[in-house]
Coordinates of C-alpha atoms in Angstrom, one line a residue:
M1 CA 12.1 12.3 -15.1
S2 CA 13.7 11.0 -19.1
Q3 CA 13.3 7.3 -18.4
R4 CA 9.3 8.3 -17.5
A5 CA 8.9 10.1 -20.4
N6 CA 10.8 7.5 -23.2
A7 CA 7.9 4.9 -21.5
L8 CA 4.8 7.2 -21.5
R9 CA 6.0 7.5 -25.9
A10 CA 7.1 4.0 -26.0
A11 CA 3.9 2.7 -24.7
V12 CA 1.7 5.0 -27.4
E13 CA 4.3 3.8 -30.2
Q14 CA 3.6 0.1 -29.5
G15 CA 0.2 0.5 -29.2
L16 CA -0.2 -0.5 -25.2
I17 CA -2.9 2.6 -25.6
G18 CA -5.0 4.0 -28.7
P19 CA -8.3 4.1 -29.5
E20 CA -8.7 0.8 -28.7
R21 CA -6.9 0.6 -25.2
P22 CA -7.7 4.1 -24.4
V23 CA -6.4 3.7 -20.7
A24 CA -3.3 1.7 -18.8
G25 CA -1.4 1.1 -16.0
L26 CA 2.6 1.3 -17.0
L27 CA 5.5 0.2 -13.5
D28 CA 8.3 0.7 -13.8
L29 CA 9.9 -3.0 -12.7
D30 CA 13.5 -1.8 -12.7
G31 CA 12.4 1.3 -9.6
I32 CA 10.1 -0.8 -7.8
R33 CA 13.6 -2.9 -7.8
A34 CA 15.1 0.2 -6.1
S35 CA 12.8 1.2 -3.7
A36 CA 13.1 -2.6 -1.9
A37 CA 17.2 -2.3 -1.7
A38 CA 16.1 1.0 -0.6
L39 CA 14.4 -0.5 1.8
R40 CA 16.6 -3.2 3.2
D41 CA 19.1 -0.5 3.5
G42 CA 17.8 1.9 5.5
F43 CA 16.4 -0.5 8.5
A44 CA 19.9 -2.6 8.0
T45 CA 21.8 -2.9 11.1
P46 CA 24.0 -5.6 12.1
G47 CA 22.2 -7.9 15.0
V48 CA 18.9 -7.5 14.2
E49 CA 16.7 -9.5 12.1
V50 CA 14.1 -7.9 9.9
T51 CA 11.4 -9.3 8.1
H52 CA 10.1 -7.0 5.6
T53 CA 6.3 -7.5 4.1
F54 CA 4.7 -5.7 1.2
A55 CA 0.8 -4.6 1.8
V56 CA -0.7 -6.3 -0.4
K57 CA -3.8 -3.8 -0.7
A58 CA -1.2 -1.3 -2.5
A59 CA -0.9 -3.5 -5.4
S60 CA -3.1 -6.6 -5.8
L61 CA -1.0 -8.2 -8.7
V62 CA 0.4 -11.5 -9.0
P63 CA 3.7 -10.6 -11.0
V64 CA 4.9 -7.4 -8.5
L65 CA 4.2 -9.7 -5.0
R66 CA 6.3 -12.5 -6.6
L67 CA 9.3 -9.5 -7.8
L68 CA 8.9 -8.0 -4.3
A69 CA 9.6 -11.9 -3.1
E70 CA 12.1 -12.2 -5.5
E71 CA 14.0 -8.8 -3.9
G72 CA 12.8 -10.1 0.0
I73 CA 10.1 -8.7 0.8
G74 CA 7.9 -11.2 1.8
A75 CA 3.5 -10.2 1.3
E76 CA 1.1 -8.1 5.2
V77 CA -2.3 -9.3 3.8
A78 CA -6.1 -8.9 5.8
S79 CA -8.4 -11.3 3.7
P80 CA -8.3 -14.4 2.1
G81 CA -8.0 -12.6 -1.4
E82 CA -4.7 -10.9 -0.8
L83 CA -3.4 -14.6 1.1
A84 CA -4.5 -16.3 -2.4
L85 CA -2.6 -13.9 -4.2
A86 CA 0.6 -13.8 -1.8
R87 CA -0.2 -18.1 -1.7
A88 CA 0.2 -17.2 -6.3
A89 CA 3.3 -15.5 -5.7
G90 CA 5.1 -17.8 -4.4
V91 CA 6.0 -15.6 -0.9
P92 CA 7.4 -17.8 1.9
P93 CA 4.5 -18.6 4.9
D94 CA 6.9 -17.2 6.7
R95 CA 7.4 -13.7 5.0
V96 CA 3.7 -14.0 5.6
V97 CA 1.7 -11.9 7.7
L98 CA -2.3 -12.0 8.8
D99 CA -3.3 -8.3 9.8
S100 CA -7.3 -7.6 9.9
P101 CA -9.8 -6.8 11.5
A102 CA -12.8 -9.1 10.8
K103 CA -11.4 -12.7 10.7
T104 CA -13.5 -15.5 10.9
P105 CA -12.6 -18.8 12.9
A106 CA -12.4 -20.7 9.2
E107 CA -9.8 -18.0 8.1
L108 CA -7.5 -17.7 11.6
A109 CA -7.1 -22.2 11.4
E110 CA -5.9 -22.0 7.3
A111 CA -3.6 -19.2 8.7
L112 CA -2.3 -22.0 12.1
A113 CA -2.0 -24.7 8.9
L114 CA -0.4 -22.6 7.2
G115 CA 1.9 -21.2 9.3
V116 CA 2.0 -17.6 8.6
A117 CA 2.3 -15.0 11.4
V118 CA -0.7 -14.2 12.1
N119 CA -1.7 -10.2 14.5
A120 CA -4.9 -10.7 16.6
D121 CA -6.7 -8.2 16.9
N122 CA -8.7 -7.7 19.8
F123 CA -9.2 -10.4 23.4
Q124 CA -12.2 -12.0 21.2
E125 CA -10.1 -13.0 18.8
L126 CA -7.2 -14.5 21.4
A127 CA -9.8 -16.3 23.0
R128 CA -10.6 -17.9 19.5
L129 CA -6.8 -18.8 19.0
D130 CA -7.5 -19.9 22.3
R131 CA -9.7 -22.9 20.9
L132 CA -7.1 -22.8 17.7
V133 CA -3.4 -23.7 18.9
R134 CA -2.6 -27.0 19.4
P135 CA 0.9 -28.5 20.9
G136 CA 3.4 -28.1 17.6
T137 CA 2.1 -24.5 16.0
T138 CA 4.6 -23.1 14.1
A139 CA 2.8 -19.6 13.1
P140 CA 3.9 -16.8 15.0
L141 CA 1.4 -14.9 17.0
G142 CA 0.9 -11.7 17.8
L143 CA -1.2 -8.5 19.1
R144 CA -2.5 -5.8 17.6
V145 CA -2.3 -2.5 20.0
N146 CA -3.5 1.4 19.0
P147 CA -1.4 3.4 20.9
Q148 CA -3.7 5.6 20.7
V149 CA -1.4 8.9 19.6
G150 CA -3.1 10.9 17.5
G151 CA -3.9 11.2 14.4
G152 CA -2.1 13.1 11.2
S153 CA -4.0 15.2 8.3
I154 CA -6.2 13.0 7.0
G155 CA -7.9 11.3 9.2
A156 CA -9.2 7.8 7.7
M157 CA -6.0 7.0 7.2
S158 CA -5.2 7.3 10.7
T159 CA -5.1 4.5 12.9
A160 CA -4.3 5.2 16.4
T161 CA -6.6 7.7 17.6
A162 CA -8.2 8.0 20.7
T163 CA -11.4 5.6 18.5
S164 CA -9.9 3.2 16.0
K165 CA -11.5 0.7 15.4
F166 CA -7.7 -1.0 14.7
G167 CA -6.5 -3.2 17.7
V168 CA -7.1 -3.0 21.6
A169 CA -6.6 0.3 22.9
L170 CA -3.9 0.8 25.2
R171 CA -5.0 4.3 26.8
D172 CA -8.6 2.8 27.9
E173 CA -8.9 2.4 31.4
G174 CA -6.8 -1.2 32.5
A175 CA -6.4 -1.9 28.8
A176 CA -2.3 -1.8 29.2
D177 CA -2.8 -4.4 32.6
R178 CA -5.0 -6.8 30.7
V179 CA -2.8 -6.9 27.2
V180 CA 0.3 -7.7 29.9
R181 CA -2.4 -10.5 31.6
A182 CA -2.9 -11.5 27.8
F183 CA 0.9 -12.2 27.6
L184 CA 1.2 -14.3 30.6
D185 CA -1.3 -16.2 30.2
R186 CA -0.2 -17.9 27.1
P187 CA 3.7 -18.2 26.1
W188 CA 2.8 -18.6 22.8
L189 CA 2.1 -15.1 21.9
T190 CA 5.4 -13.7 21.2
R191 CA 4.6 -10.3 18.9
L192 CA 3.8 -7.6 19.1
H193 CA 1.9 -5.6 16.8
T194 CA 1.4 -1.1 16.2
H195 CA 0.4 1.2 13.2
T196 CA 0.2 4.7 14.0
G197 CA -1.8 5.4 10.2
S198 CA 0.0 6.4 6.8
Q199 CA -0.7 9.3 3.8
G200 CA -0.5 12.7 6.1
V201 CA 1.3 10.9 9.5
P202 CA 4.3 12.7 10.2
L203 CA 7.7 10.5 11.5
D204 CA 7.2 11.3 15.1
L205 CA 3.6 10.3 15.9
M206 CA 4.7 7.3 13.7
A207 CA 7.5 6.6 15.9
A208 CA 5.4 8.0 18.6
G209 CA 3.5 5.0 18.4
V210 CA 6.5 2.3 17.6
R211 CA 7.9 3.5 21.0
A212 CA 4.1 2.9 22.8
A213 CA 4.5 -0.4 21.6
Y214 CA 8.5 -1.3 22.2
E215 CA 8.1 0.2 26.1
L216 CA 4.7 -2.6 26.3
A217 CA 7.1 -5.3 25.3
E218 CA 9.2 -4.2 27.6
R219 CA 7.1 -4.3 30.6
I220 CA 5.3 -7.6 29.6
N221 CA 9.0 -9.6 29.0
H222 CA 10.1 -8.3 32.4
E223 CA 6.6 -9.3 34.1
A224 CA 7.2 -12.9 32.5
G225 CA 10.6 -12.7 33.5
R226 CA 11.7 -13.9 30.0
Q227 CA 11.5 -12.6 26.4
Q228 CA 8.8 -13.5 25.8
V229 CA 7.7 -10.9 23.3
R230 CA 10.7 -11.6 20.7
V231 CA 9.5 -9.7 17.5
I232 CA 7.9 -6.0 17.0
D233 CA 5.9 -5.9 13.9
I234 CA 6.4 -1.9 13.7
G235 CA 3.8 -1.2 10.4
G236 CA 4.6 0.9 7.4
G237 CA 2.6 3.6 6.4
L238 CA 5.7 5.9 5.2
P239 CA 4.5 8.9 3.6
V240 CA 4.8 10.6 0.4
D241 CA 4.9 13.2 -1.7
F242 CA 2.7 13.7 -4.6
T243 CA 3.5 17.2 -4.7
S244 CA 7.1 16.7 -6.8
D245 CA 9.6 13.9 -7.6
D246 CA 11.3 14.3 -4.3
A247 CA 11.1 11.0 -3.0
R248 CA 10.9 11.9 0.5
P249 CA 10.8 10.7 3.2
T250 CA 13.3 8.2 2.9
F251 CA 13.2 4.2 4.5
A252 CA 16.5 5.6 6.0
E253 CA 14.9 8.7 7.6
Y254 CA 12.6 7.0 9.5
A255 CA 14.5 4.5 10.6
A256 CA 16.8 7.0 12.0
V257 CA 14.1 9.1 14.0
L258 CA 12.7 5.0 15.6
R259 CA 16.9 4.6 16.4
A260 CA 16.2 8.2 18.6
T261 CA 13.0 7.4 19.9
A262 CA 13.3 4.1 21.0
P263 CA 17.0 3.3 19.9
G264 CA 16.1 -0.7 22.5
L265 CA 14.0 -2.1 19.2
F266 CA 17.9 -2.4 17.6
D267 CA 20.1 -3.4 20.1
G268 CA 19.3 -6.4 19.2
R269 CA 16.9 -8.3 21.7
Y270 CA 14.2 -7.8 19.3
G271 CA 13.0 -9.2 15.3
L272 CA 11.4 -6.6 13.6
V273 CA 8.7 -6.6 11.0
T274 CA 7.6 -3.7 8.4
E275 CA 4.1 -3.4 6.1
F276 CA 5.3 -0.5 3.8
G277 CA 3.2 -0.3 0.4
R278 CA 2.5 3.2 -0.8
A279 CA 6.7 4.3 -0.2
L280 CA 7.6 1.3 -2.4
L281 CA 5.0 1.3 -5.3
A282 CA 4.4 4.8 -5.7
R283 CA 6.7 6.5 -7.4
H284 CA 7.2 3.9 -9.9
G285 CA 3.2 3.7 -11.5
T286 CA 1.6 5.8 -14.1
V287 CA -2.1 6.1 -15.7
L288 CA -2.0 6.4 -19.2
A289 CA -5.2 7.7 -21.1
R290 CA -6.6 8.7 -23.7
V291 CA -8.1 12.0 -24.7
E292 CA -11.4 11.0 -26.4
Y293 CA -12.6 15.0 -26.4
A294 CA -11.5 18.1 -25.8
K295 CA -14.4 20.8 -25.4
S296 CA -15.5 24.3 -23.1
A297 CA -18.2 25.1 -20.4
G298 CA -18.6 27.7 -18.6
G299 CA -14.8 29.8 -20.4
R300 CA -13.6 26.7 -18.5
A301 CA -11.2 24.1 -21.5
I302 CA -12.6 20.4 -20.6
A303 CA -9.9 17.6 -21.3
V304 CA -12.5 14.4 -20.7
T305 CA -10.4 11.3 -20.9
H306 CA -10.3 8.0 -19.8
A307 CA -8.9 7.7 -16.5
G308 CA -11.3 8.8 -13.9
V309 CA -13.3 7.5 -10.3
Q310 CA -12.3 4.0 -11.7
V311 CA -9.0 3.6 -11.4
A312 CA -8.2 7.0 -8.9
T313 CA -11.2 6.9 -6.6
R314 CA -9.4 8.6 -4.2
T315 CA -8.7 11.5 -5.9
V316 CA -12.1 11.9 -7.3
F317 CA -13.9 11.9 -4.0
A318 CA -10.9 13.8 -1.6
P319 CA -9.3 15.9 -4.1
G320 CA -7.8 17.8 -1.3
A321 CA -5.9 14.9 0.8
W322 CA -5.0 12.7 -2.8
P323 CA -4.3 15.2 -5.2
L324 CA -2.5 13.8 -8.3
R325 CA 0.6 15.4 -11.1
V326 CA -0.4 15.4 -14.1
L327 CA 1.3 15.7 -17.3
A328 CA 0.0 16.6 -20.4
L329 CA 1.2 14.2 -23.8
D330 CA 0.6 15.1 -27.4
G331 CA -0.8 11.8 -29.4
K332 CA 2.7 10.4 -30.2
G333 CA 3.1 10.4 -26.2
R334 CA 5.5 12.9 -25.9
P335 CA 5.6 16.1 -24.0
K336 CA 2.6 18.2 -24.8
Q337 CA 4.0 22.4 -25.6
G338 CA 1.9 25.3 -25.5
D339 CA 1.4 28.0 -23.1
P340 CA -0.9 26.5 -19.9
V341 CA -4.0 27.4 -20.0
L342 CA -6.4 26.0 -17.4
Q343 CA -8.7 22.8 -17.4
D344 CA -10.5 20.0 -16.2
I345 CA -8.7 16.7 -16.6
A346 CA -12.1 15.1 -16.5
G347 CA -13.4 11.3 -16.5
P348 CA -15.6 8.9 -18.3
C349 CA -18.0 8.3 -15.0
C350 CA -21.2 9.0 -15.7
F351 CA -21.5 12.0 -12.7
A352 CA -20.1 15.5 -12.5
G353 CA -17.5 15.4 -10.0
D354 CA -15.6 12.5 -11.9
L355 CA -12.5 14.7 -11.9
V356 CA -9.0 14.3 -11.4
A357 CA -7.9 17.6 -12.0
S358 CA -9.8 20.2 -11.3
A359 CA -8.6 23.9 -12.9
R360 CA -5.3 22.4 -13.8
A361 CA -2.7 24.9 -15.6
L362 CA -1.4 22.8 -18.4
P363 CA -0.9 23.3 -23.0
L364 CA -4.2 23.4 -23.8
L365 CA -5.1 19.3 -24.4
E366 CA -6.9 18.1 -28.1
E367 CA -8.9 15.1 -28.9
G368 CA -6.5 12.1 -29.5
D369 CA -3.2 13.8 -27.0
H370 CA -3.3 11.8 -23.8
V371 CA -2.5 12.5 -19.9
A372 CA -0.3 10.9 -17.5
L373 CA -1.3 10.4 -14.1
L374 CA 1.6 10.4 -11.8
D375 CA 2.9 8.7 -8.4
T376 CA 0.3 5.7 -8.8
G377 CA 1.9 3.0 -8.9
A378 CA 0.1 2.3 -5.6
Y379 CA -3.4 1.1 -4.9
Y380 CA -4.4 3.5 -7.9
F381 CA -3.8 -0.5 -9.8
S382 CA -5.7 -2.6 -6.9
T383 CA -8.4 -0.5 -6.1
H384 CA -10.8 -0.6 -9.5
F385 CA -14.5 1.6 -8.3
A386 CA -16.7 -0.3 -11.0
Y387 CA -18.7 2.4 -11.6
N388 CA -20.3 2.8 -14.5
S389 CA -19.3 -1.0 -15.4
L390 CA -16.6 0.8 -16.4
L391 CA -13.5 -2.2 -17.4
R392 CA -10.6 -2.8 -15.1
P393 CA -7.4 -1.7 -17.6
A394 CA -4.5 -3.8 -18.6
V395 CA -1.2 -3.4 -16.4
H396 CA 1.6 -3.2 -17.7
G397 CA 5.3 -2.8 -16.6
H398 CA 8.6 -2.1 -17.5
T399 CA 12.5 -2.1 -17.5
G400 CA 15.5 -1.0 -19.3
D401 CA 15.9 2.3 -21.2
P402 CA 14.7 2.1 -24.3
P403 CA 11.5 0.3 -22.3
R404 CA 10.6 -2.9 -22.6
F405 CA 7.4 -4.1 -21.5
R406 CA 5.4 -7.3 -19.9
T407 CA 2.2 -7.2 -19.5
L408 CA 1.2 -7.7 -15.3
R409 CA -2.4 -7.9 -15.9
R410 CA -4.2 -7.9 -19.2
A411 CA -7.9 -5.5 -19.6
Q412 CA -10.6 -7.0 -18.5
T413 CA -12.9 -7.8 -21.2
L414 CA -16.4 -7.4 -21.7
A415 CA -17.3 -11.1 -21.3
E416 CA -15.4 -11.0 -17.9
L417 CA -17.6 -8.8 -16.5
V418 CA -20.7 -10.0 -17.9
T419 CA -19.8 -13.5 -16.6
E420 CA -18.8 -11.6 -13.4
S421 CA -22.7 -9.7 -13.2
G422 CA -24.1 -12.8 -13.1
G423 CA -24.6 -13.9 -17.0

């Protein structure tokens, strides 16, 4: 992609990366806006109110949340910290959803006071809400259910398995009846929430989980004799193809599968909430790192860089599930020329497994060259792993072509690290 190539070269030319700043994150802000538009267009249905929220855990950067809010995308938060970030970004309370399997009474009380939507995880949490809900409470309240439809190819990303920790397990004996009773006893409970999983979960399995929630909502409303469940939160989880630039599956393709699987979702009786994260941002981020040394061991070329487990935690610890494409760049940030050579792309951390790519065929990298880790816009800038007390890198957003940069998060300093560590 020429625009990405121009941004990488410009980042080097403008000194966003160099000997004193050997790793940085880049985010294509125009691309993020385009993904937000694709999401809105993909789910747009006459007569159906759709509230799109962004999973804050995927990019816990206030400027990114603010940009998405400008695009009409709210925030799905799963901790007090994420809620604070959403508020700092100016996300309106009616576009914030609190999901977490371990909310404290204080967190619930704060959410009710703010008027943000809350999805209770279990019956014990409903009992806590019983003690907190007061006449005049405006916060939309729902219950998360686990449809137990099965898992995808990555177990850790599959949240609708038989033994998942999330939500009320619907296929357990008596559970569905108990859910119905819980709604009938609580007129203020008006939402159902489900999330089948994310990376590695196919669209038909995601849609099956949503259909189970829809069928449960229909049953609740029938037994209540009224439209008690008015909103179905379908979660997020659209997977990303990390092997190419092919941006599929698309939001429109997923919406089409949902329309075929549960057409009643789109007939105007229900509002919808989405909670996408990775699919909105992954494509638009790049980790750019300087090659500090180039060496060999046992005949294998090794490029030692400053991008390792501290920024690419999942890739380093589970490379089979989270592989990344790597671009080899020269000292000026241009595509490296030369015949491909099998080489390891190593990180800076002091353990042997700190590799972001192993035996990857690339033009031979040398000291002062650069590597670009593609599709790292989601999670790679918000799940910093403080191994070896390595500093959090700066993240820069860019717009236009030629690119114009602005800092979204400045690099952590050594003084801040020491203070954070009790010094």
